[in-house]
Amino acid sequence: MLFNNQKEINQSLQGIVNWDNDDLIINDADKLRTDILDQLVLNAAINSSPEVKGLSRYILKSVALELGIVTSSIQGLYEARGRGEIKGFTVPALNIRGLPYELCRAIFRTAIKTQAGAFIFELAKSEMGYTFQKPQELSAIILGAAIKEGYKGPVFIQGDHFQVNAKNYAKDKDKEIAGLKTLIEDGIAGGFYNIDIDTSTLVDLSKSTVVEQQRANFEVGVELTKYVRELEPAGITISVGGEIGEVGKENSNEQELRAYLDNFNELLEKEKSGATGISKISIQTGTSHGGVPLPDGTVAEVNLDFDTLENLSRISRESYGLAGAVQHGASTLPSDLFHKFPELETAEIHLATDFQNMTYGSSLFPNDFKEKIYTHLRSKFAAEKKDGETDEQFIYKTRKKGFGEFKS
């Protein structure tokens, strides 16, 4: 049910919650979950009225806080890992592209069942575009899912790949940076207290030295990290991630890691003395986002460089006090490889595409609706199909855009 105005929302909450000045009081949490919560989430996501949408989000966030569900930064945990106080686990970062409420509910159910606490919900800059989800919306949905499933504790929400577009940067540096700063503002306002700044797109391998290759990467990274520090709420140190190797490109190495971190830390201290730097470092080890689709639509096997992952993760902890290295593009890897990530002390692993594959591949997904989506994608994005690419390859690469195109 979509509400027509704020009055209808307040009427639906009678006897369930009430307001004491600006404080929300929950009278019946069970009835809230069964009778009204799903409607609040729906209106927070798709109501056409900004006022109704805004109030729905505000109520969800207020209820969550009252129930002990708190949007948080993972900084403290990562600092402890960097000091060597904890080890032996890898934090999953889960990209929420489609069916966000249902997917987040399933994640919270699993977390409660397995007594897990260190897991991250995330969305990349690019994903916000094609899924039509903004930070304020996604955070409200995530908190609604936590309320629904009875979860309590910190909720880590992350801006993944807040990435510089290299072509746009070359055309107009100031405009591109300003756009990223606006994205950072929106993210923090939406409770994204974990932000991965990706300036690795600016690495220039044509330069003669590693430092010069990484220069734009660490200089722009410092500028954006300073901006995060200026905006972060009182009492919260936002966890900021850096990146030295663009996913899908050349594998990273120790020289690049040290060149980036040494110069990043030196420049940050010079420009904002005492400012907290990054908590982790994303590297390239052989994966690509979504995997490489074969002509039949299956995904090619990846030769992942575990030695590089282990070595750079160790160096980043022992020499720089970071939580370790981050593995991107991992969801389509064989399941029998996943045990290696905690064994090698990988700090974080990003998982996206296979959740999408599970959704589209589910026997519960209506075939006629799926074909409707695919037909639309074939028509609207036909220009993106490459010469020699099969329909299966095209659909595999493009169907992520169906989540936004058919959002309702």
Short mmCIF file of C-alpha atoms in Angstrom, two decimals, residues 73-347:
data_model
loop_
_atom_site.label_atom_id
_atom_site.label_comp_id
_atom_site.label_asym_id
_atom_site.label_seq_id
_atom_site.Cartn_x
_atom_site.Cartn_y
_atom_site.Cartn_z
CA SER A 73 31.67 2.33 11.12
CA ILE A 74 33.81 -0.81 11.06
CA GLN A 75 36.90 1.34 11.74
CA GLY A 76 37.47 0.08 15.29
CA LEU A 77 37.45 -3.57 14.24
CA TYR A 78 39.84 -2.88 11.38
CA GLU A 79 42.19 -0.91 13.62
CA ALA A 80 42.29 -3.84 16.05
CA ARG A 81 43.15 -6.15 13.19
CA GLY A 82 45.89 -3.80 12.06
CA ARG A 83 47.37 -3.97 15.56
CA GLY A 84 47.36 -7.76 15.38
CA GLU A 85 44.81 -8.17 18.17
CA ILE A 86 42.37 -10.24 16.08
CA LYS A 87 42.74 -12.46 13.04
CA GLY A 88 41.43 -15.49 11.16
CA PHE A 89 38.35 -14.08 9.43
CA THR A 90 37.34 -12.17 6.31
CA VAL A 91 34.53 -9.62 6.36
CA PRO A 92 32.01 -10.10 3.51
CA ALA A 93 30.80 -6.93 1.80
CA LEU A 94 27.52 -7.67 0.03
CA ASN A 95 26.34 -5.52 -2.86
CA ILE A 96 22.57 -4.98 -2.71
CA ARG A 97 21.47 -4.54 -6.33
CA GLY A 98 18.00 -6.02 -6.63
CA LEU A 99 15.15 -7.07 -4.34
CA PRO A 100 16.97 -5.16 -1.58
CA TYR A 101 14.44 -5.70 1.22
CA GLU A 102 14.13 -9.42 0.61
CA LEU A 103 17.88 -9.91 0.17
CA CYS A 104 18.76 -7.92 3.28
CA ARG A 105 16.19 -9.84 5.33
CA ALA A 106 17.83 -13.10 4.22
CA ILE A 107 21.25 -11.75 5.17
CA PHE A 108 20.07 -10.72 8.63
CA ARG A 109 18.38 -14.09 9.17
CA THR A 110 21.63 -15.82 8.28
CA ALA A 111 23.63 -13.50 10.52
CA ILE A 112 21.37 -14.23 13.48
CA LYS A 113 21.51 -17.97 12.82
CA THR A 114 25.32 -18.02 12.52
CA GLN A 115 25.89 -15.37 15.21
CA ALA A 116 27.78 -13.21 12.72
CA GLY A 117 28.43 -9.56 13.45
CA ALA A 118 31.08 -8.45 10.95
CA PHE A 119 29.37 -8.11 7.58
CA ILE A 120 28.82 -5.12 5.34
CA PHE A 121 26.00 -4.00 3.06
CA GLU A 122 27.25 -1.92 0.15
CA LEU A 123 26.44 -0.27 -3.13
CA ALA A 124 28.86 1.15 -5.67
CA LYS A 125 28.57 4.50 -7.41
CA SER A 126 27.84 2.71 -10.70
CA GLU A 127 25.23 0.46 -9.06
CA MET A 128 23.38 3.46 -7.65
CA GLY A 129 22.95 4.59 -11.24
CA TYR A 130 21.56 1.46 -12.85
CA THR A 131 19.57 0.18 -9.85
CA PHE A 132 18.03 3.62 -9.20
CA GLN A 133 18.92 3.45 -5.50
CA LYS A 134 20.31 6.36 -3.50
CA PRO A 135 22.02 6.12 -0.10
CA GLN A 136 19.08 7.42 1.97
CA GLU A 137 16.77 4.90 0.34
CA LEU A 138 19.04 1.88 0.67
CA SER A 139 19.94 2.56 4.29
CA ALA A 140 16.25 2.83 5.22
CA ILE A 141 15.53 -0.49 3.49
CA ILE A 142 18.45 -2.19 5.23
CA LEU A 143 17.29 -0.93 8.62
CA GLY A 144 13.75 -2.03 7.82
CA ALA A 145 15.05 -5.52 7.08
CA ALA A 146 16.94 -5.56 10.38
CA ILE A 147 13.79 -4.55 12.25
CA LYS A 148 11.72 -7.20 10.47
CA GLU A 149 14.13 -10.01 11.35
CA GLY A 150 14.72 -8.95 14.96
CA TYR A 151 18.39 -8.14 14.48
CA LYS A 152 20.16 -5.97 17.05
CA GLY A 153 23.59 -4.41 16.92
CA PRO A 154 25.76 -2.43 14.52
CA VAL A 155 24.84 -2.29 10.85
CA PHE A 156 27.71 -1.52 8.50
CA ILE A 157 26.73 0.20 5.25
CA GLN A 158 29.40 1.02 2.70
CA GLY A 159 29.84 3.14 -0.36
CA ASP A 160 31.67 0.80 -2.70
CA HIS A 161 33.86 2.10 -5.54
CA PHE A 162 33.25 5.82 -5.06
CA GLN A 163 35.27 5.96 -8.23
CA VAL A 164 36.89 8.66 -10.32
CA ASN A 165 36.00 8.40 -14.00
CA ALA A 166 39.38 8.80 -15.69
CA LYS A 167 37.98 10.22 -18.95
CA ASN A 168 35.83 12.77 -17.14
CA TYR A 169 38.76 13.65 -14.88
CA ALA A 170 40.96 14.32 -17.91
CA LYS A 171 38.31 16.63 -19.40
CA ASP A 172 37.41 18.54 -16.23
CA LYS A 173 39.21 17.56 -13.04
CA ASP A 174 37.32 19.99 -10.78
CA LYS A 175 33.90 18.88 -12.01
CA GLU A 176 34.69 15.19 -11.53
CA ILE A 177 36.01 15.73 -8.00
CA ALA A 178 33.03 17.92 -7.12
CA GLY A 179 30.69 15.15 -8.22
CA LEU A 180 32.46 12.65 -5.98
CA LYS A 181 32.31 15.05 -3.05
CA THR A 182 28.56 15.36 -3.54
CA LEU A 183 28.33 11.57 -3.58
CA ILE A 184 30.31 11.43 -0.33
CA GLU A 185 27.95 13.98 1.21
CA ASP A 186 24.92 11.93 0.17
CA GLY A 187 26.50 8.73 1.43
CA ILE A 188 27.33 10.08 4.87
CA ALA A 189 23.87 11.64 5.18
CA GLY A 190 22.47 8.19 4.38
CA GLY A 191 24.46 6.42 7.10
CA PHE A 192 27.23 5.15 4.83
CA TYR A 193 29.91 5.26 7.52
CA ASN A 194 32.24 3.10 5.45
CA ILE A 195 33.44 4.50 2.12
CA ASP A 196 35.76 2.94 -0.45
CA ILE A 197 37.46 5.70 -2.40
CA ASP A 198 38.58 4.35 -5.76
CA THR A 199 41.07 6.60 -7.51
CA SER A 200 42.95 3.63 -8.98
CA THR A 201 41.50 4.58 -12.37
CA LEU A 202 44.06 7.42 -12.38
CA VAL A 203 47.08 5.12 -12.20
CA ASP A 204 49.25 5.80 -15.26
CA LEU A 205 51.52 2.87 -16.09
CA SER A 206 53.20 4.87 -18.85
CA LYS A 207 55.10 6.91 -16.26
CA SER A 208 58.74 5.98 -15.67
CA THR A 209 58.59 5.41 -11.89
CA VAL A 210 56.09 3.64 -9.66
CA VAL A 211 55.59 6.77 -7.56
CA GLU A 212 54.69 8.80 -10.63
CA GLN A 213 52.39 6.02 -11.83
CA GLN A 214 50.55 6.20 -8.51
CA ARG A 215 50.77 9.99 -8.00
CA ALA A 216 47.30 10.99 -9.15
CA ASN A 217 45.91 7.98 -7.29
CA PHE A 218 47.27 9.01 -3.90
CA GLU A 219 46.89 12.77 -4.40
CA VAL A 220 43.20 12.62 -5.29
CA GLY A 221 42.72 9.89 -2.68
CA VAL A 222 44.07 12.22 -0.01
CA GLU A 223 41.83 15.06 -1.17
CA LEU A 224 38.72 12.89 -0.92
CA THR A 225 39.78 11.33 2.39
CA LYS A 226 40.21 14.80 3.88
CA TYR A 227 36.70 15.63 2.72
CA VAL A 228 35.32 12.54 4.45
CA ARG A 229 37.08 13.57 7.67
CA GLU A 230 35.57 17.05 7.45
CA LEU A 231 32.05 15.66 7.11
CA GLU A 232 32.04 12.61 9.39
CA PRO A 233 29.63 12.96 12.35
CA ALA A 234 30.99 13.68 15.81
CA GLY A 235 32.06 10.49 17.55
CA ILE A 236 32.32 8.47 14.33
CA THR A 237 35.51 7.74 12.40
CA ILE A 238 34.39 6.64 8.98
CA SER A 239 36.28 3.64 7.62
CA VAL A 240 37.89 4.73 4.35
CA GLY A 241 39.32 2.26 1.87
CA GLY A 242 41.93 2.95 -0.80
CA GLU A 243 42.79 1.09 -3.98
CA ILE A 244 46.03 0.61 -5.92
CA GLY A 245 44.96 -1.62 -8.81
CA GLU A 246 41.84 -1.25 -10.92
CA VAL A 247 39.81 -4.46 -10.86
CA GLY A 248 40.19 -6.35 -14.11
CA LYS A 249 43.56 -4.76 -14.96
CA GLU A 250 47.19 -5.65 -14.09
CA ASN A 251 47.85 -7.51 -10.84
CA SER A 252 49.19 -5.42 -7.97
CA ASN A 253 52.68 -5.69 -6.48
CA GLU A 254 54.63 -4.64 -3.39
CA GLN A 255 56.28 -1.64 -5.06
CA GLU A 256 52.89 -0.19 -5.95
CA LEU A 257 51.52 -0.85 -2.48
CA ARG A 258 54.40 0.88 -0.72
CA ALA A 259 54.54 3.76 -3.20
CA TYR A 260 50.84 4.44 -2.70
CA LEU A 261 50.72 4.08 1.09
CA ASP A 262 53.99 5.88 1.86
CA ASN A 263 53.05 8.88 -0.24
CA PHE A 264 49.37 8.85 0.74
CA ASN A 265 50.23 8.89 4.45
CA GLU A 266 52.93 11.55 4.05
CA LEU A 267 50.67 13.85 2.05
CA LEU A 268 47.67 13.39 4.35
CA GLU A 269 49.78 14.23 7.41
CA LYS A 270 51.17 17.30 5.65
CA GLU A 271 47.78 18.61 4.58
CA LYS A 272 45.68 17.54 7.60
CA SER A 273 47.94 16.71 10.52
CA GLY A 274 46.62 13.94 12.75
CA ALA A 275 43.88 12.91 10.34
CA THR A 276 43.01 9.22 10.24
CA GLY A 277 44.05 7.57 6.99
CA ILE A 278 42.66 4.51 5.25
CA SER A 279 41.79 1.27 7.05
CA LYS A 280 42.30 -1.23 4.21
CA ILE A 281 43.65 -1.46 0.68
CA SER A 282 41.98 -2.96 -2.39
CA ILE A 283 44.33 -4.73 -4.79
CA GLN A 284 44.06 -6.58 -8.08
CA THR A 285 44.78 -10.31 -8.06
CA GLY A 286 43.24 -11.55 -11.30
CA THR A 287 39.47 -11.14 -10.89
CA SER A 288 37.05 -8.92 -12.77
CA HIS A 289 33.67 -7.60 -11.74
CA GLY A 290 30.98 -10.11 -12.65
CA GLY A 291 33.50 -12.55 -14.07
CA VAL A 292 34.15 -13.16 -17.76
CA PRO A 293 31.08 -14.62 -19.51
CA LEU A 294 31.68 -17.35 -22.08
CA PRO A 295 29.59 -17.66 -25.29
CA ASP A 296 27.12 -19.99 -23.55
CA GLY A 297 26.61 -17.53 -20.68
CA THR A 298 28.66 -19.44 -18.12
CA VAL A 299 31.62 -17.77 -16.41
CA ALA A 300 35.26 -18.47 -17.22
CA GLU A 301 37.54 -19.82 -14.50
CA VAL A 302 39.83 -17.26 -12.89
CA ASN A 303 43.50 -17.75 -12.12
CA LEU A 304 43.53 -15.84 -8.84
CA ASP A 305 46.95 -14.87 -7.48
CA PHE A 306 46.66 -15.95 -3.85
CA ASP A 307 50.36 -15.35 -3.20
CA THR A 308 49.96 -11.66 -4.05
CA LEU A 309 46.83 -11.43 -1.91
CA GLU A 310 48.57 -12.98 1.10
CA ASN A 311 51.78 -10.99 0.73
CA LEU A 312 50.23 -7.57 0.21
CA SER A 313 47.71 -8.17 2.98
CA ARG A 314 50.55 -9.03 5.37
CA ILE A 315 52.64 -6.00 4.38
CA SER A 316 49.69 -3.63 4.76
CA ARG A 317 49.10 -4.92 8.30
CA GLU A 318 52.66 -5.22 9.54
CA SER A 319 54.11 -2.08 7.94
CA TYR A 320 51.11 0.25 7.85
CA GLY A 321 48.66 -0.96 10.51
CA LEU A 322 45.83 -1.59 8.06
CA ALA A 323 43.29 -4.39 8.40
CA GLY A 324 44.74 -5.94 5.25
CA ALA A 325 43.98 -6.31 1.58
CA VAL A 326 40.52 -6.37 0.01
CA GLN A 327 39.47 -8.86 -2.69
CA HIS A 328 36.99 -7.57 -5.27
CA GLY A 329 35.01 -9.45 -7.92
CA ALA A 330 34.89 -12.65 -5.89
CA SER A 331 31.28 -13.83 -5.88
CA THR A 332 31.64 -15.85 -9.09
CA LEU A 333 34.70 -17.75 -7.86
CA PRO A 334 34.27 -21.49 -7.13
CA SER A 335 32.92 -22.09 -3.64
CA ASP A 336 35.81 -24.40 -2.79
CA LEU A 337 38.19 -21.41 -2.88
CA PHE A 338 36.48 -19.28 -0.27
CA HIS A 339 38.16 -20.94 2.71
CA LYS A 340 41.45 -19.51 1.50
CA PHE A 341 40.52 -15.89 2.13
CA PRO A 342 40.43 -16.08 5.95
CA GLU A 343 43.39 -18.46 5.89
CA LEU A 344 45.41 -15.81 4.05
CA GLU A 345 44.11 -13.06 6.39
CA THR A 346 42.24 -11.20 3.65
CA ALA A 347 40.53 -8.29 5.38
#
